Amino acid sequence: MSLSASLKLPIDGMACTGCASRLQTALNAIEGINADVSFAAKSAEFTIDDSVDYDDTVKSILILIEQKGYKTALPLEDDALNNGQSVAPPSPTIKAPHDSQAKTQELLLEGVTCASCVGKIEKALNALPDVQQAQINFALRTASITGDVDTETLIKTIEAAGYNAKSTDNASDEKLLDEKEKADQKYYRKLILQVWIGLGLGVPLMAYGLLGGPMTVNSPIERGVWLVIGLICAAVMYFAGKHFYIGAWKSFVNHNANMDTLIALGTGTAWLYSMIVVIYPLALPEMARHVYFEATAMIIGLINLGLALEVKARGRTSEAIQRLIGLQPKTARVIRDGKDIDITIEQVLLDDLVRVRPGECIPVDGIVNEGKTTIDESMLTGEPMPVKKSPGDEIVAGSINKSGSIIFKATRVGKDTALAQIIKMVKRAQNSKPPIGRLADIIASYFVPVIMIISITSALVWLNFGPEPSIAFAVVSATTVLIIACPCALGLATPMSVMVGVGKAAEAGILIRNGEALQNASKITTMVLDKTGTITLGEPKVTDIYRVNSMDEDQILQLAASLEIGSEHPLAQAIVESANERGLKTDKVEHFNAIAGQGVEGTVGDKGLFFGNQKLMLEQGISINKEAQDVSLKMAGEAKTPMFFAIDGDLAALIAVADPIKEDSISAIKRLQKEGIRVVMLTGDNQATAKAVAQKVGITDYFAEVAPADKSKKVAELQAQGEIVGMTGDGINDAPALALANVGFAIGTGTDVAIESADITLMRGSLHGLADAISVSKATLRNIKQNLVGAFIYNAAGVPLAAGILFPFFGLLLNPVIAGAAMAFSSLTVVSNANRLRFFKPQDH
């Protein structure tokens, strides 16, 4: 009998029914499925045929959804159709990866002038069959492309769209930054020269007109003078505004329209009309023989001034990256053949022995081999206190050696160091686009054509219904609409804030993976905290040994440590460390078996051992007397974790382990609660221990005795209640829950698996980093909204004014020069507002 399975997934990030339709079409291309995507329900339902592998198909679905720019997660259960037969669901850890295994390339763009350009390039790149995702950062003028496509194809595609690009491959971050700074400085100097050329003609002409000089052509002398000025103005248009006209022509050839199109049409119309007045004055009514050469020159000068100021201000937004790159030393002192030699950082090899003296920067990642010291890691973690390091401890590139001289073995070099990965993550996040930014993209894709239509409509209205000279009014209104409506501010609104916000977070030791995580963190209503290693230090110690039989403590501890030496659980390590401290030697364990959520079993010598929680004892039929039961409750009430140890089927002892609460966990949790966030604790400990820890840190909601596999289910249960859930953890067993949460926070001191599964990584162990991340997220989103609202209001108010909506009531018609100034400084306003984030400071701890 044919069997098919049903699957329903939430889809986050769809902006319209068109998104749902396109996603559905793409999903139905996957073999063996029938997809129905609903924009209203923000979900997708699938029927998966039994002719295809269920797990592989689900994974393909998840990856495709992520590639298309949306977010989803696996449900708790998948029900099969037909006779109620069940189909095994995939592992809860299967989820579309945050980063595809396909390579990601970065290209530097030239000729990108506004948000409309961004949309055209993204559309062209995303149309390539092997491109999974292409994102343009208008603020940085870079393209980030994920997919198996060669660089030459990408560059040709961008050129075909009317723009230029060059690869950044095989260039270090420092070299790229240096090249970008030099290019920006060169561009800035060029713009300033063009400003002087434009304003050099425009300002005297405007002053002449304001002082009462005639700007009309009514005599042969005036005709000759204005002809010379018109030719000079043409030279100004060439030398100071050539880039606008070249860009407009490229856009026209490629059937596009952008900022250059608006400026070229506006200034070109004003100049052409003026030249017609000069050459054929008798063809126009006397009242219409007004020239606008000053407007053409002034507009070009002012727009170039706005671009120059934007370039200057834009440079400040990348300060975080500059600081991070500046942490990388250029040389290292390695020991080869018994001699110390200084080499460039690129020449350091794995397993090289590196010497670092006091005050020097750690050049690559490694493990201390000789010596003791303290290391200042504040530039990476945000933690101000230096950290003690001794043989066996890890150190990371970019940190500062404070006191002693050490020799360490290089374990990660080049682009594999933690600092290099941090720089890569920050750059990727700065290039990403939060969902709120897609609104600006959608508007920008229609914006320029709509403005051109409004400009033409405005001119026609003035020609047909306006007072004399109607043709002059028509030219002024059409030109002013084109000039004032540039969508630069709209294009800069989101990326500028994201760049500064992500950089600000990195300075505090908070690594944000992408723009979506940055936005979603501001919406969190419930924060789920794992207990061990998150609220607590994750360094449990044995505090009590309660003996039930006649064996002494050392015998019990020796057997327990022998059994637990095969386990990686923090509580097991506490047992082993306690035995080591007493100088007890462990024996070989046989038939070791870890029982998920309960404990371990094994054989040491001729003794069969069980060690774990009360549930393990009950399932193994091991009786617990009332006195032992009371002792375990007392231990749990003191926030200790009681573990039961049985030998040959009889309870032998209770061993209590306590994991100290981090010093600042209580204050950090209060900060979260003050923000209106519900804080929930998850732990595998028993009810009594969980209650005691929760009470100490001020948490009222907690789940105890939660098996590792059930953590993601608790997250899903909270999401089903309508909560926007953040999950914070540090262990491998937290990875599924971190992946399923709306935003996953990994404690950077935890495992690589947890960090890879998370959306945001906290480089230090303090939960204050969690509160700081949410504060930065809220501040950044608030800044983005301010920018977007400002850009929308600017265009919504500016265009009607430019078209002449106030003329019938007050006789006011906006001057094209005023429009040029307003347009130039609108972008500067957005950039300046984004830069305010650089001074943002989270609430004091």
Short mmCIF file of N, CA, C and O in Angstrom, two decimals, residues 584-669:
data_model
loop_
_atom_site.label_atom_id
_atom_site.label_comp_id
_atom_site.label_asym_id
_atom_site.label_seq_id
_atom_site.Cartn_x
_atom_site.Cartn_y
_atom_site.Cartn_z
N LEU A 584 42.91 9.55 44.62
CA LEU A 584 42.37 8.21 44.39
C LEU A 584 42.58 7.80 42.95
O LEU A 584 42.34 8.58 42.02
N LYS A 585 43.01 6.57 42.74
CA LYS A 585 43.23 6.06 41.39
C LYS A 585 41.97 5.34 40.89
O LYS A 585 41.34 4.59 41.64
N THR A 586 41.63 5.60 39.65
CA THR A 586 40.43 4.98 39.09
C THR A 586 40.77 3.63 38.47
O THR A 586 41.89 3.41 38.00
N ASP A 587 39.80 2.75 38.47
CA ASP A 587 39.96 1.42 37.88
C ASP A 587 39.26 1.37 36.51
O ASP A 587 38.45 2.23 36.18
N LYS A 588 39.57 0.33 35.75
CA LYS A 588 38.99 0.17 34.43
C LYS A 588 37.50 -0.17 34.53
O LYS A 588 37.09 -0.98 35.35
N VAL A 589 36.69 0.51 33.69
CA VAL A 589 35.26 0.23 33.67
C VAL A 589 34.93 -0.57 32.42
O VAL A 589 35.48 -0.36 31.34
N GLU A 590 34.04 -1.54 32.57
CA GLU A 590 33.59 -2.36 31.45
C GLU A 590 32.07 -2.24 31.31
O GLU A 590 31.36 -1.91 32.28
N HIS A 591 31.59 -2.51 30.10
CA HIS A 591 30.14 -2.49 29.81
C HIS A 591 29.52 -1.13 30.17
O HIS A 591 28.38 -1.06 30.64
N PHE A 592 30.30 -0.07 29.91
CA PHE A 592 29.79 1.27 30.23
C PHE A 592 28.62 1.62 29.30
O PHE A 592 28.66 1.38 28.10
N ASN A 593 27.60 2.23 29.89
CA ASN A 593 26.43 2.62 29.09
C ASN A 593 25.81 3.88 29.69
O ASN A 593 25.53 3.93 30.90
N ALA A 594 25.63 4.89 28.86
CA ALA A 594 24.96 6.11 29.31
C ALA A 594 23.46 5.99 29.02
O ALA A 594 23.07 5.71 27.89
N ILE A 595 22.65 6.19 30.04
CA ILE A 595 21.20 6.09 29.91
C ILE A 595 20.65 7.52 29.87
O ILE A 595 20.69 8.23 30.88
N ALA A 596 20.16 7.92 28.70
CA ALA A 596 19.77 9.31 28.47
C ALA A 596 18.77 9.80 29.52
O ALA A 596 17.76 9.17 29.78
N GLY A 597 19.11 10.94 30.12
CA GLY A 597 18.21 11.57 31.08
C GLY A 597 18.15 10.90 32.44
O GLY A 597 17.37 11.31 33.31
N GLN A 598 18.99 9.86 32.66
CA GLN A 598 18.92 9.13 33.94
C GLN A 598 20.28 8.97 34.60
O GLN A 598 20.42 9.25 35.79
N GLY A 599 21.29 8.56 33.85
CA GLY A 599 22.59 8.33 34.46
C GLY A 599 23.43 7.36 33.66
O GLY A 599 23.29 7.27 32.43
N VAL A 600 24.28 6.62 34.36
CA VAL A 600 25.17 5.68 33.68
C VAL A 600 25.20 4.36 34.43
O VAL A 600 24.84 4.26 35.61
N GLU A 601 25.66 3.33 33.72
CA GLU A 601 25.87 2.02 34.34
C GLU A 601 27.14 1.41 33.80
O GLU A 601 27.64 1.82 32.74
N GLY A 602 27.70 0.46 34.54
CA GLY A 602 28.91 -0.21 34.10
C GLY A 602 29.40 -1.19 35.16
O GLY A 602 28.80 -1.32 36.24
N THR A 603 30.49 -1.84 34.83
CA THR A 603 31.08 -2.82 35.76
C THR A 603 32.51 -2.42 36.05
O THR A 603 33.30 -2.17 35.12
N VAL A 604 32.85 -2.34 37.34
CA VAL A 604 34.23 -2.07 37.77
C VAL A 604 34.65 -3.25 38.63
O VAL A 604 34.05 -3.51 39.69
N GLY A 605 35.67 -4.00 38.16
CA GLY A 605 36.04 -5.22 38.85
C GLY A 605 34.90 -6.23 38.75
O GLY A 605 34.41 -6.54 37.66
N ASP A 606 34.44 -6.69 39.89
CA ASP A 606 33.31 -7.63 39.89
C ASP A 606 32.02 -6.97 40.38
O ASP A 606 31.05 -7.64 40.71
N LYS A 607 32.01 -5.64 40.41
CA LYS A 607 30.86 -4.93 40.96
C LYS A 607 30.05 -4.26 39.84
O LYS A 607 30.60 -3.53 39.01
N GLY A 608 28.75 -4.49 39.83
CA GLY A 608 27.85 -3.85 38.89
C GLY A 608 27.38 -2.52 39.48
O GLY A 608 26.85 -2.50 40.60
N LEU A 609 27.59 -1.43 38.75
CA LEU A 609 27.34 -0.09 39.29
C LEU A 609 26.27 0.66 38.49
O LEU A 609 26.22 0.56 37.26
N PHE A 610 25.44 1.40 39.23
CA PHE A 610 24.49 2.35 38.63
C PHE A 610 24.67 3.69 39.34
O PHE A 610 24.74 3.74 40.57
N PHE A 611 24.73 4.75 38.56
CA PHE A 611 24.93 6.07 39.15
C PHE A 611 24.08 7.08 38.38
O PHE A 611 24.24 7.25 37.18
N GLY A 612 23.14 7.74 39.08
CA GLY A 612 22.29 8.69 38.39
C GLY A 612 21.20 9.23 39.28
O GLY A 612 21.34 9.30 40.51
N ASN A 613 20.08 9.59 38.68
CA ASN A 613 18.99 10.18 39.45
C ASN A 613 18.05 9.12 40.01
O ASN A 613 18.23 7.91 39.80
N GLN A 614 17.02 9.60 40.71
CA GLN A 614 16.09 8.69 41.38
C GLN A 614 15.33 7.83 40.37
O GLN A 614 15.01 6.66 40.64
N LYS A 615 15.06 8.40 39.21
CA LYS A 615 14.34 7.66 38.18
C LYS A 615 15.12 6.42 37.76
O LYS A 615 14.54 5.35 37.51
N LEU A 616 16.44 6.54 37.67
CA LEU A 616 17.28 5.40 37.31
C LEU A 616 17.15 4.29 38.35
O LEU A 616 17.02 3.10 38.01
N MET A 617 17.17 4.70 39.62
CA MET A 617 17.07 3.70 40.69
C MET A 617 15.73 2.96 40.61
O MET A 617 15.67 1.72 40.73
N LEU A 618 14.67 3.71 40.41
CA LEU A 618 13.34 3.11 40.38
C LEU A 618 13.21 2.14 39.21
O LEU A 618 12.64 1.05 39.34
N GLU A 619 13.73 2.52 38.05
CA GLU A 619 13.61 1.66 36.87
C GLU A 619 14.47 0.41 36.99
O GLU A 619 14.18 -0.61 36.36
N GLN A 620 15.53 0.50 37.78
CA GLN A 620 16.39 -0.68 37.98
C GLN A 620 15.94 -1.52 39.18
O GLN A 620 16.60 -2.51 39.53
N GLY A 621 14.86 -1.10 39.83
CA GLY A 621 14.32 -1.85 40.98
C GLY A 621 15.16 -1.72 42.22
O GLY A 621 15.14 -2.62 43.08
N ILE A 622 15.90 -0.64 42.36
CA ILE A 622 16.75 -0.42 43.54
C ILE A 622 15.98 0.40 44.56
O ILE A 622 15.53 1.50 44.27
N SER A 623 15.79 -0.14 45.74
CA SER A 623 14.97 0.52 46.75
C SER A 623 15.73 1.66 47.42
O SER A 623 16.95 1.59 47.61
N ILE A 624 14.98 2.71 47.78
CA ILE A 624 15.56 3.87 48.48
C ILE A 624 14.81 4.02 49.79
O ILE A 624 13.59 4.24 49.80
N ASN A 625 15.54 3.89 50.90
CA ASN A 625 14.85 3.97 52.19
C ASN A 625 14.46 5.41 52.50
O ASN A 625 14.90 6.35 51.85
N LYS A 626 13.61 5.56 53.52
CA LYS A 626 13.05 6.88 53.84
C LYS A 626 14.14 7.87 54.25
O LYS A 626 14.10 9.04 53.88
N GLU A 627 15.13 7.39 54.99
CA GLU A 627 16.19 8.28 55.44
C GLU A 627 16.97 8.85 54.25
O GLU A 627 17.26 10.04 54.19
N ALA A 628 17.30 7.98 53.28
CA ALA A 628 18.01 8.43 52.09
C ALA A 628 17.14 9.39 51.27
O ALA A 628 17.64 10.37 50.70
N GLN A 629 15.85 9.09 51.26
CA GLN A 629 14.92 9.96 50.54
C GLN A 629 14.90 11.36 51.16
O GLN A 629 14.93 12.37 50.46
N ASP A 630 14.86 11.40 52.49
CA ASP A 630 14.84 12.69 53.20
C ASP A 630 16.14 13.46 52.97
O ASP A 630 16.12 14.69 52.80
N VAL A 631 17.26 12.73 52.98
CA VAL A 631 18.56 13.38 52.75
C VAL A 631 18.62 13.99 51.35
O VAL A 631 19.10 15.11 51.16
N SER A 632 18.09 13.25 50.36
CA SER A 632 18.12 13.76 48.98
C SER A 632 17.28 15.02 48.85
O SER A 632 17.66 15.96 48.16
N LEU A 633 16.13 15.06 49.54
CA LEU A 633 15.27 16.24 49.49
C LEU A 633 15.96 17.44 50.16
O LEU A 633 15.86 18.57 49.69
N LYS A 634 16.67 17.17 51.26
CA LYS A 634 17.39 18.23 51.95
C LYS A 634 18.50 18.80 51.06
O LYS A 634 18.68 20.02 50.98
N MET A 635 19.24 17.89 50.41
CA MET A 635 20.30 18.34 49.50
C MET A 635 19.72 19.20 48.37
O MET A 635 20.25 20.25 48.04
N ALA A 636 18.63 18.73 47.78
CA ALA A 636 18.01 19.45 46.67
C ALA A 636 17.52 20.82 47.12
O ALA A 636 17.61 21.80 46.37
N GLY A 637 17.00 20.89 48.34
CA GLY A 637 16.52 22.17 48.86
C GLY A 637 17.62 23.17 49.07
O GLY A 637 17.37 24.38 49.19
N GLU A 638 18.87 22.70 49.11
CA GLU A 638 20.02 23.58 49.26
C GLU A 638 20.67 23.88 47.90
O GLU A 638 21.81 24.31 47.83
N ALA A 639 19.90 23.64 46.82
CA ALA A 639 20.36 23.88 45.44
C ALA A 639 21.52 22.97 45.05
O ALA A 639 22.34 23.32 44.20
N LYS A 640 21.59 21.81 45.70
CA LYS A 640 22.58 20.80 45.33
C LYS A 640 21.88 19.72 44.50
O LYS A 640 20.67 19.54 44.60
N THR A 641 22.64 19.03 43.70
CA THR A 641 22.08 17.94 42.89
C THR A 641 22.45 16.61 43.53
O THR A 641 23.62 16.20 43.50
N PRO A 642 21.45 15.90 44.14
CA PRO A 642 21.76 14.60 44.74
C PRO A 642 21.77 13.51 43.67
O PRO A 642 20.86 13.43 42.85
N MET A 643 22.82 12.66 43.69
CA MET A 643 22.90 11.54 42.75
C MET A 643 23.00 10.25 43.54
O MET A 643 23.72 10.16 44.55
N PHE A 644 22.30 9.26 43.08
CA PHE A 644 22.21 7.98 43.77
C PHE A 644 23.22 7.00 43.17
O PHE A 644 23.32 6.86 41.95
N PHE A 645 23.96 6.32 44.08
CA PHE A 645 24.99 5.38 43.66
C PHE A 645 24.65 4.01 44.20
O PHE A 645 24.51 3.83 45.42
N ALA A 646 24.48 3.05 43.27
CA ALA A 646 24.10 1.69 43.67
C ALA A 646 25.19 0.71 43.27
O ALA A 646 25.78 0.83 42.20
N ILE A 647 25.45 -0.25 44.18
CA ILE A 647 26.44 -1.30 43.92
C ILE A 647 25.74 -2.65 44.03
O ILE A 647 25.10 -2.95 45.04
N ASP A 648 25.84 -3.44 42.95
CA ASP A 648 25.24 -4.78 42.92
C ASP A 648 23.78 -4.76 43.34
O ASP A 648 23.32 -5.61 44.14
N GLY A 649 23.05 -3.77 42.85
CA GLY A 649 21.60 -3.74 43.07
C GLY A 649 21.16 -3.12 44.38
O GLY A 649 19.95 -3.06 44.64
N ASP A 650 22.09 -2.65 45.21
CA ASP A 650 21.73 -2.01 46.48
C ASP A 650 22.26 -0.57 46.52
O ASP A 650 23.37 -0.28 46.06
N LEU A 651 21.43 0.32 47.10
CA LEU A 651 21.86 1.71 47.23
C LEU A 651 23.04 1.78 48.19
O LEU A 651 22.98 1.28 49.31
N ALA A 652 24.14 2.41 47.73
CA ALA A 652 25.35 2.49 48.54
C ALA A 652 25.58 3.89 49.09
O ALA A 652 26.09 4.04 50.20
N ALA A 653 25.20 4.91 48.34
CA ALA A 653 25.48 6.27 48.79
C ALA A 653 24.70 7.30 47.98
O ALA A 653 24.19 7.01 46.90
N LEU A 654 24.61 8.48 48.56
CA LEU A 654 24.13 9.67 47.85
C LEU A 654 25.31 10.63 47.75
O LEU A 654 25.97 10.90 48.76
N ILE A 655 25.58 11.10 46.56
CA ILE A 655 26.67 12.06 46.36
C ILE A 655 26.05 13.35 45.85
O ILE A 655 25.37 13.37 44.83
N ALA A 656 26.26 14.43 46.61
CA ALA A 656 25.68 15.73 46.23
C ALA A 656 26.72 16.56 45.51
O ALA A 656 27.88 16.65 45.92
N VAL A 657 26.30 17.16 44.42
CA VAL A 657 27.16 18.03 43.63
C VAL A 657 26.46 19.38 43.49
O VAL A 657 25.27 19.46 43.22
N ALA A 658 27.20 20.44 43.71
CA ALA A 658 26.64 21.78 43.58
C ALA A 658 27.39 22.54 42.50
O ALA A 658 28.62 22.48 42.42
N ASP A 659 26.64 23.23 41.66
CA ASP A 659 27.21 24.06 40.61
C ASP A 659 26.96 25.51 40.98
O ASP A 659 25.82 25.98 40.94
N PRO A 660 27.99 26.25 41.38
CA PRO A 660 27.78 27.62 41.85
C PRO A 660 27.11 28.51 40.80
O PRO A 660 27.41 28.41 39.61
N ILE A 661 26.22 29.35 41.26
CA ILE A 661 25.56 30.31 40.37
C ILE A 661 26.55 31.42 40.05
O ILE A 661 27.29 31.89 40.91
N LYS A 662 26.58 31.84 38.77
CA LYS A 662 27.47 32.94 38.38
C LYS A 662 27.13 34.20 39.17
O LYS A 662 25.96 34.47 39.45
N GLU A 663 28.16 34.95 39.49
CA GLU A 663 27.99 36.12 40.35
C GLU A 663 26.96 37.12 39.81
O GLU A 663 26.23 37.74 40.57
N ASP A 664 26.92 37.27 38.49
CA ASP A 664 26.04 38.30 37.93
C ASP A 664 24.77 37.75 37.28
O ASP A 664 24.04 38.48 36.63
N SER A 665 24.50 36.45 37.48
CA SER A 665 23.28 35.87 36.88
C SER A 665 22.02 36.54 37.43
O SER A 665 21.09 36.82 36.69
N ILE A 666 22.00 36.77 38.74
CA ILE A 666 20.79 37.35 39.36
C ILE A 666 20.50 38.74 38.80
O ILE A 666 19.37 39.04 38.40
N SER A 667 21.52 39.60 38.73
CA SER A 667 21.31 40.96 38.23
C SER A 667 20.96 40.97 36.75
O SER A 667 20.14 41.78 36.29
N ALA A 668 21.57 40.04 35.97
CA ALA A 668 21.27 39.97 34.53
C ALA A 668 19.83 39.52 34.30
O ALA A 668 19.14 40.05 33.42
N ILE A 669 19.37 38.56 35.08
CA ILE A 669 17.99 38.07 34.95
C ILE A 669 17.00 39.18 35.33
O ILE A 669 15.96 39.35 34.69
#
